[in-house]
PDB file of C-alpha atoms in Angstrom:
ATOM      1  CA  MET A  52     114.996 125.285  97.115  1.00  0.00           C
ATOM      2  CA  PHE A  53     112.881 127.655  99.227  1.00  0.00           C
ATOM      3  CA  GLU A  54     115.975 128.647 101.208  1.00  0.00           C
ATOM      4  CA  SER A  55     114.948 132.303 101.186  1.00  0.00           C
ATOM      5  CA  LEU A  56     111.431 131.615 102.466  1.00  0.00           C
ATOM      6  CA  LYS A  57     110.676 133.012 105.922  1.00  0.00           C
ATOM      7  CA  ILE A  58     107.734 132.376 108.223  1.00  0.00           C
ATOM      8  CA  SER A  59     106.922 136.073 108.161  1.00  0.00           C
ATOM      9  CA  ASP A  60     106.578 135.848 104.360  1.00  0.00           C
ATOM     10  CA  LEU A  61     103.888 133.171 104.417  1.00  0.00           C
ATOM     11  CA  PRO A  62     100.783 135.370 104.985  1.00  0.00           C
ATOM     12  CA  HIS A  63     101.803 137.554 102.039  1.00  0.00           C
ATOM     13  CA  GLN A  64     103.620 135.207  99.650  1.00  0.00           C
ATOM     14  CA  ASN A  65     101.336 132.216  99.222  1.00  0.00           C
ATOM     15  CA  LEU A  66      99.018 130.717  96.623  1.00  0.00           C
ATOM     16  CA  GLY A  67      96.374 129.850  99.183  1.00  0.00           C
ATOM     17  CA  VAL A  68      95.614 128.212 102.514  1.00  0.00           C
ATOM     18  CA  LEU A  69      95.018 124.476 102.218  1.00  0.00           C
ATOM     19  CA  ARG A  70      93.986 124.170 105.864  1.00  0.00           C
ATOM     20  CA  LYS A  71      93.425 126.813 108.512  1.00  0.00           C
ATOM     21  CA  PRO A  72      95.040 126.295 111.922  1.00  0.00           C
ATOM     22  CA  SER A  73      93.344 125.154 115.099  1.00  0.00           C
ATOM     23  CA  SER A  74      94.678 125.110 118.640  1.00  0.00           C
ATOM     24  CA  THR A  75      96.713 121.987 117.848  1.00  0.00           C
ATOM     25  CA  ARG A  76      96.705 121.768 114.040  1.00  0.00           C
ATOM     26  CA  PRO A  77      99.217 123.689 111.922  1.00  0.00           C
ATOM     27  CA  THR A  78      98.382 125.922 108.984  1.00  0.00           C
ATOM     28  CA  LEU A  79      98.950 124.359 105.575  1.00  0.00           C
ATOM     29  CA  TRP A  80     100.113 126.924 103.008  1.00  0.00           C
ATOM     30  CA  LEU A  81     100.651 126.504  99.283  1.00  0.00           C
ATOM     31  CA  VAL A  82     103.700 128.409  98.032  1.00  0.00           C
ATOM     32  CA  LYS A  83     105.708 128.742  94.828  1.00  0.00           C
ATOM     33  CA  GLU A  84     109.326 129.577  94.059  1.00  0.00           C
ATOM     34  CA  SER A  85     111.105 129.448  90.705  1.00  0.00           C
ATOM     35  CA  GLY A  86     108.139 127.640  89.203  1.00  0.00           C
ATOM     36  CA  VAL A  87     108.137 124.930  91.901  1.00  0.00           C
ATOM     37  CA  ARG A  88     105.083 124.567  94.142  1.00  0.00           C
ATOM     38  CA  ALA A  89     105.337 123.335  97.700  1.00  0.00           C
ATOM     39  CA  VAL A  90     103.224 122.788 100.803  1.00  0.00           C
ATOM     40  CA  VAL A  91     104.271 124.386 104.088  1.00  0.00           C
ATOM     41  CA  LYS A  92     103.156 122.878 107.388  1.00  0.00           C
ATOM     42  CA  ASP A  93     103.365 125.874 109.718  1.00  0.00           C
ATOM     43  CA  TYR A  94     103.024 125.684 113.513  1.00  0.00           C
ATOM     44  CA  SER A  95     103.950 129.333 114.090  1.00  0.00           C
ATOM     45  CA  SER A  96     100.313 130.425 114.461  1.00  0.00           C
ATOM     46  CA  ASN A  97      99.531 127.828 117.156  1.00  0.00           C
ATOM     47  CA  ARG A  98      99.544 128.622 120.854  1.00  0.00           C
ATOM     48  CA  PHE A  99     102.962 129.607 122.218  1.00  0.00           C
ATOM     49  CA  LEU A 100     103.474 126.602 124.495  1.00  0.00           C
ATOM     50  CA  PHE A 101     102.148 124.090 121.971  1.00  0.00           C
ATOM     51  CA  ARG A 102     104.140 125.360 119.007  1.00  0.00           C
ATOM     52  CA  ASN A 103     107.403 125.529 120.978  1.00  0.00           C
ATOM     53  CA  THR A 104     107.076 122.066 122.487  1.00  0.00           C
ATOM     54  CA  VAL A 105     104.843 119.661 120.579  1.00  0.00           C
ATOM     55  CA  GLY A 106     105.083 121.574 117.281  1.00  0.00           C
ATOM     56  CA  ARG A 107     108.879 121.631 117.234  1.00  0.00           C
ATOM     57  CA  PHE A 108     109.026 117.993 118.350  1.00  0.00           C
ATOM     58  CA  LEU A 109     106.668 116.796 115.597  1.00  0.00           C
ATOM     59  CA  LEU A 110     108.501 118.742 112.891  1.00  0.00           C
ATOM     60  CA  TRP A 111     111.811 117.309 114.096  1.00  0.00           C
ATOM     61  CA  ARG A 112     110.400 113.797 113.858  1.00  0.00           C
ATOM     62  CA  GLU A 113     108.809 114.396 110.479  1.00  0.00           C
ATOM     63  CA  ARG A 114     112.031 115.805 109.069  1.00  0.00           C
ATOM     64  CA  LYS A 115     113.847 112.667 110.244  1.00  0.00           C
ATOM     65  CA  ALA A 116     111.266 110.501 108.470  1.00  0.00           C
ATOM     66  CA  TYR A 117     111.502 112.422 105.194  1.00  0.00           C
ATOM     67  CA  ARG A 118     115.277 112.236 105.255  1.00  0.00           C
ATOM     68  CA  ARG A 119     115.185 108.484 105.801  1.00  0.00           C
ATOM     69  CA  LEU A 120     112.732 108.123 102.910  1.00  0.00           C
ATOM     70  CA  LYS A 121     114.655 110.412 100.561  1.00  0.00           C
ATOM     71  CA  GLY A 122     114.389 109.369  96.933  1.00  0.00           C
ATOM     72  CA  LEU A 123     111.572 106.879  97.523  1.00  0.00           C
ATOM     73  CA  ARG A 124     108.931 107.171  94.839  1.00  0.00           C
ATOM     74  CA  GLY A 125     105.571 107.896  96.394  1.00  0.00           C
ATOM     75  CA  VAL A 126     106.926 110.116  99.193  1.00  0.00           C
ATOM     76  CA  PRO A 127     107.047 113.903  98.645  1.00  0.00           C
ATOM     77  CA  THR A 128     110.443 115.563  98.405  1.00  0.00           C
ATOM     78  CA  PHE A 129     111.507 117.298 101.596  1.00  0.00           C
ATOM     79  CA  TYR A 130     112.917 120.804 101.066  1.00  0.00           C
ATOM     80  CA  GLN A 131     113.628 122.335 104.457  1.00  0.00           C
ATOM     81  CA  VAL A 132     112.474 123.346 107.932  1.00  0.00           C
ATOM     82  CA  ILE A 133     112.079 127.059 108.652  1.00  0.00           C
ATOM     83  CA  ASP A 134     113.042 128.221 112.168  1.00  0.00           C
ATOM     84  CA  GLY A 135     112.045 124.847 113.604  1.00  0.00           C
ATOM     85  CA  LEU A 136     108.364 125.745 113.181  1.00  0.00           C
ATOM     86  CA  ALA A 137     107.508 125.109 109.517  1.00  0.00           C
ATOM     87  CA  LEU A 138     108.172 122.177 107.197  1.00  0.00           C
ATOM     88  CA  VAL A 139     108.394 122.669 103.414  1.00  0.00           C
ATOM     89  CA  ILE A 140     107.680 119.681 101.163  1.00  0.00           C
ATOM     90  CA  GLU A 141     106.856 119.032  97.527  1.00  0.00           C
ATOM     91  CA  GLU A 142     103.258 119.576  96.458  1.00  0.00           C
ATOM     92  CA  ILE A 143     101.788 116.403  94.959  1.00  0.00           C
ATOM     93  CA  SER A 144      99.435 117.119  92.088  1.00  0.00           C
ATOM     94  CA  GLY A 145      96.324 115.072  92.746  1.00  0.00           C
ATOM     95  CA  ARG A 146      93.809 114.561  95.524  1.00  0.00           C
ATOM     96  CA  ASP A 147      93.413 112.540  98.680  1.00  0.00           C
ATOM     97  CA  ILE A 148      91.361 109.353  98.459  1.00  0.00           C
ATOM     98  CA  GLU A 149      88.611 110.454 100.857  1.00  0.00           C
ATOM     99  CA  GLY A 150      85.257 109.553  99.290  1.00  0.00           C
ATOM    100  CA  LEU A 151      86.724 108.059  96.116  1.00  0.00           C
ATOM    101  CA  GLU A 152      84.900 104.775  96.755  1.00  0.00           C
ATOM    102  CA  ASN A 153      81.798 106.591  95.514  1.00  0.00           C
ATOM    103  CA  GLU A 154      83.513 107.423  92.240  1.00  0.00           C
ATOM    104  CA  GLY A 155      85.120 104.075  91.485  1.00  0.00           C
ATOM    105  CA  ALA A 156      88.460 105.791  90.901  1.00  0.00           C
ATOM    106  CA  LEU A 157      90.825 103.374  92.659  1.00  0.00           C
ATOM    107  CA  SER A 158      91.943 100.235  90.856  1.00  0.00           C
ATOM    108  CA  GLU A 159      93.552  97.028  92.027  1.00  0.00           C
ATOM    109  CA  GLU A 160      96.778  98.247  90.406  1.00  0.00           C
ATOM    110  CA  PHE A 161      96.684 101.365  92.619  1.00  0.00           C
ATOM    111  CA  PHE A 162      96.576  99.174  95.725  1.00  0.00           C
ATOM    112  CA  ASN A 163      99.362  96.939  94.405  1.00  0.00           C
ATOM    113  CA  GLN A 164     101.510 100.042  94.006  1.00  0.00           C
ATOM    114  CA  LEU A 165     100.476 101.294  97.453  1.00  0.00           C
ATOM    115  CA  GLN A 166     101.436  97.995  99.068  1.00  0.00           C
ATOM    116  CA  GLU A 167     104.794  98.057  97.295  1.00  0.00           C
ATOM    117  CA  LEU A 168     105.343 101.622  98.534  1.00  0.00           C
ATOM    118  CA  VAL A 169     104.479 100.700 102.128  1.00  0.00           C
ATOM    119  CA  GLU A 170     106.761  97.661 102.015  1.00  0.00           C
ATOM    120  CA  ASN A 171     109.591  99.886 100.753  1.00  0.00           C
ATOM    121  CA  VAL A 172     108.927 102.275 103.650  1.00  0.00           C
ATOM    122  CA  HIS A 173     109.103  99.352 106.075  1.00  0.00           C
ATOM    123  CA  GLY A 174     112.328  98.285 104.413  1.00  0.00           C
ATOM    124  CA  ARG A 175     113.835 101.610 105.452  1.00  0.00           C
ATOM    125  CA  GLY A 176     112.912 100.988 109.068  1.00  0.00           C
ATOM    126  CA  LEU A 177     109.781 103.107 109.402  1.00  0.00           C
ATOM    127  CA  ALA A 178     106.086 102.530 110.101  1.00  0.00           C
ATOM    128  CA  HIS A 179     103.670 105.304 109.110  1.00  0.00           C
ATOM    129  CA  CYS A 180     101.102 104.486 111.855  1.00  0.00           C
ATOM    130  CA  ASP A 181      98.279 106.621 110.431  1.00  0.00           C
ATOM    131  CA  LEU A 182      97.394 105.188 107.026  1.00  0.00           C
ATOM    132  CA  LYS A 183      93.786 104.601 108.045  1.00  0.00           C
ATOM    133  CA  ARG A 184      93.212 108.333 107.620  1.00  0.00           C
ATOM    134  CA  ALA A 185      92.280 108.739 103.957  1.00  0.00           C
ATOM    135  CA  PRO A 186      93.752 112.285 103.672  1.00  0.00           C
ATOM    136  CA  ASN A 187      97.216 110.806 104.254  1.00  0.00           C
ATOM    137  CA  ILE A 188      97.057 108.882 100.969  1.00  0.00           C
ATOM    138  CA  LEU A 189      96.942 110.789  97.708  1.00  0.00           C
ATOM    139  CA  LEU A 190      95.978 109.712  94.207  1.00  0.00           C
ATOM    140  CA  GLY A 191      98.437 111.567  92.011  1.00  0.00           C
ATOM    141  CA  HIS A 192      97.626 112.879  88.573  1.00  0.00           C
ATOM    142  CA  ASP A 193      99.922 110.095  87.355  1.00  0.00           C
ATOM    143  CA  GLU A 194      97.421 107.625  88.934  1.00  0.00           C
ATOM    144  CA  ARG A 195     100.045 106.478  91.453  1.00  0.00           C
ATOM    145  CA  PRO A 196      99.743 106.532  95.273  1.00  0.00           C
ATOM    146  CA  TYR A 197     101.575 109.026  97.474  1.00  0.00           C
ATOM    147  CA  ILE A 198     101.818 109.049 101.271  1.00  0.00           C
ATOM    148  CA  VAL A 199     102.006 112.265 103.280  1.00  0.00           C
ATOM    149  CA  ASP A 200     102.030 113.399 106.933  1.00  0.00           C
ATOM    150  CA  TRP A 201     104.827 111.462 108.624  1.00  0.00           C
ATOM    151  CA  SER A 202     104.610 113.197 112.001  1.00  0.00           C
ATOM    152  CA  ALA A 203     103.138 110.111 113.729  1.00  0.00           C
ATOM    153  CA  SER A 204     105.608 107.681 112.167  1.00  0.00           C
ATOM    154  CA  ILE A 205     107.934 105.591 114.323  1.00  0.00           C
ATOM    155  CA  SER A 206     111.264 104.002 113.528  1.00  0.00           C
ATOM    156  CA  GLU A 207     112.456 100.481 114.125  1.00  0.00           C
ATOM    157  CA  ARG A 208     115.414 101.852 116.092  1.00  0.00           C
ATOM    158  CA  GLU A 209     113.095 103.492 118.616  1.00  0.00           C
ATOM    159  CA  PHE A 210     111.287 100.181 119.264  1.00  0.00           C
ATOM    160  CA  ARG A 211     114.135  97.694 119.041  1.00  0.00           C
ATOM    161  CA  VAL A 212     114.008  96.629 122.730  1.00  0.00           C
ATOM    162  CA  PHE A 213     111.602  93.918 123.920  1.00  0.00           C
ATOM    163  CA  PRO A 214     108.603  94.235 124.260  1.00  0.00           C
ATOM    164  CA  LEU A 215     108.561  97.415 122.172  1.00  0.00           C
ATOM    165  CA  ASN A 216     109.764  95.425 119.163  1.00  0.00           C
ATOM    166  CA  LEU A 217     106.490  93.465 119.289  1.00  0.00           C
ATOM    167  CA  ILE A 218     104.515  96.717 119.247  1.00  0.00           C
ATOM    168  CA  TYR A 219     106.577  97.916 116.291  1.00  0.00           C
ATOM    169  CA  GLN A 220     105.752  94.727 114.397  1.00  0.00           C
ATOM    170  CA  ARG A 221     102.087  95.422 115.156  1.00  0.00           C
ATOM    171  CA  PHE A 222     102.435  98.910 113.679  1.00  0.00           C
ATOM    172  CA  LEU A 223     103.932  97.399 110.528  1.00  0.00           C
ATOM    173  CA  GLN A 224     100.965  95.056 110.267  1.00  0.00           C
ATOM    174  CA  ASP A 225      98.593  97.960 110.900  1.00  0.00           C
ATOM    175  CA  ASP A 226     100.004  99.777 107.874  1.00  0.00           C
ATOM    176  CA  LEU A 227      99.285  96.699 105.753  1.00  0.00           C
ATOM    177  CA  ASN A 228      95.865  96.210 107.357  1.00  0.00           C
ATOM    178  CA  ALA A 229      95.007  99.800 106.446  1.00  0.00           C
ATOM    179  CA  ILE A 230      95.557  98.871 102.814  1.00  0.00           C
ATOM    180  CA  THR A 231      93.340  95.800 103.206  1.00  0.00           C
ATOM    181  CA  LYS A 232      90.629  97.940 104.778  1.00  0.00           C
ATOM    182  CA  MET A 233      90.735 100.324 101.821  1.00  0.00           C
ATOM    183  CA  LYS A 234      90.678  97.447  99.357  1.00  0.00           C
ATOM    184  CA  LEU A 235      87.587  96.009 101.068  1.00  0.00           C
ATOM    185  CA  ARG A 236      85.932  99.368 100.482  1.00  0.00           C
ATOM    186  CA  HIS A 237      87.099 100.035  96.916  1.00  0.00           C
ATOM    187  CA  CYS A 238      87.719  96.636  95.280  1.00  0.00           C
ATOM    188  CA  PRO A 239      86.886  93.790  97.694  1.00  0.00           C
ATOM    189  CA  GLN A 240      87.367  91.189  94.988  1.00  0.00           C
ATOM    190  CA  SER A 241      91.125  91.838  95.168  1.00  0.00           C
ATOM    191  CA  VAL A 242      91.399  90.718  98.830  1.00  0.00           C
ATOM    192  CA  GLY A 243      92.587  87.109  98.930  1.00  0.00           C
ATOM    193  CA  PRO A 244      91.857  84.554 101.699  1.00  0.00           C
ATOM    194  CA  ALA A 245      95.286  84.865 103.345  1.00  0.00           C
ATOM    195  CA  GLU A 246      95.063  88.659 103.403  1.00  0.00           C
ATOM    196  CA  ALA A 247      91.555  88.516 104.845  1.00  0.00           C
ATOM    197  CA  ARG A 248      92.708  86.131 107.607  1.00  0.00           C
ATOM    198  CA  ARG A 249      95.553  88.475 108.571  1.00  0.00           C
ATOM    199  CA  TYR A 250      93.110  91.370 108.692  1.00  0.00           C
ATOM    200  CA  PHE A 251      90.394  89.704 110.779  1.00  0.00           C
ATOM    201  CA  HIS A 252      92.394  87.288 112.975  1.00  0.00           C
ATOM    202  CA  ARG A 253      93.233  88.423 116.539  1.00  0.00           C
ATOM    203  CA  SER A 254      94.921  86.120 119.041  1.00  0.00           C
ATOM    204  CA  LYS A 255      94.908  86.821 122.792  1.00  0.00           C
ATOM    205  CA  THR A 256      98.528  87.954 122.658  1.00  0.00           C
ATOM    206  CA  GLU A 257      97.767  90.193 119.730  1.00  0.00           C
ATOM    207  CA  GLU A 258      94.805  91.711 121.567  1.00  0.00           C
ATOM    208  CA  THR A 259      97.156  92.776 124.361  1.00  0.00           C
ATOM    209  CA  ILE A 260      99.658  94.237 121.913  1.00  0.00           C
ATOM    210  CA  ARG A 261      96.862  96.013 120.061  1.00  0.00           C
ATOM    211  CA  SER A 262      95.617  97.545 123.317  1.00  0.00           C
ATOM    212  CA  VAL A 263      99.047  99.022 124.083  1.00  0.00           C
ATOM    213  CA  ARG A 264      99.445 100.074 120.464  1.00  0.00           C
ATOM    214  CA  ASP A 265      96.038 101.809 120.442  1.00  0.00           C
ATOM    215  CA  LYS A 266      96.939 103.915 123.468  1.00  0.00           C
ATOM    216  CA  LEU A 267     100.240 104.919 121.880  1.00  0.00           C
ATOM    217  CA  ARG A 268      98.682 105.647 118.491  1.00  0.00           C
ATOM    218  CA  ASN A 269      95.871 107.707 120.022  1.00  0.00           C
ATOM    219  CA  TRP A 270      98.474 109.841 121.746  1.00  0.00           C
ATOM    220  CA  LEU A 271     100.501 110.242 118.549  1.00  0.00           C
ATOM    221  CA  GLN A 272      97.390 111.210 116.571  1.00  0.00           C
ATOM    222  CA  ARG A 273      96.290 113.744 119.188  1.00  0.00           C
ATOM    223  CA  VAL A 274      99.598 115.553 119.155  1.00  0.00           C
ATOM    224  CA  ALA A 275     100.131 115.183 115.393  1.00  0.00           C
TER     225      ALA A 275
END
């Protein structure tokens, strides 16, 4: 699917621009082929040095994540990478959850499904690392959660050596804490005592790990 799509085609063969580029943010295009709609994350319009270093690196990492998560419900289907500069994935019909707390649109069942999805992701040896950003979580038209933007994700294999394995465990907990944070905003009655303790408790050791984690995550988010 989308094997014939070229970067040079994108300005002329698209259904719209979902996000315009900045100096470090790729263009998001909406495209269609054989009745199938897809989103293209395109770094080709970024600055030469950025797109050929950071851009290619992030797309390589994101492709690895999508391949590891292949077939997992709640993660868009990965189609292909074009010339190492653009990533083509399934379009999810729905909307991101930004501002939905004002509409009362997210139920406890949605968060149960989201937690199950995140635990399945962790079971495949990945942490998303950026679930606190509402645009990375979508409410599909089927009322189910979907997670997008895996460029900042890290794998268990990359952090298997001490003390990096402790930081990886912190990233796993951060993914779950992001869900708790959203639940506190949308349906606080669904947050149990044990979950609340995990969210609010910080030991001295954990504070140190969180400090290292924050520096790493800030770097990942800047380049992603």
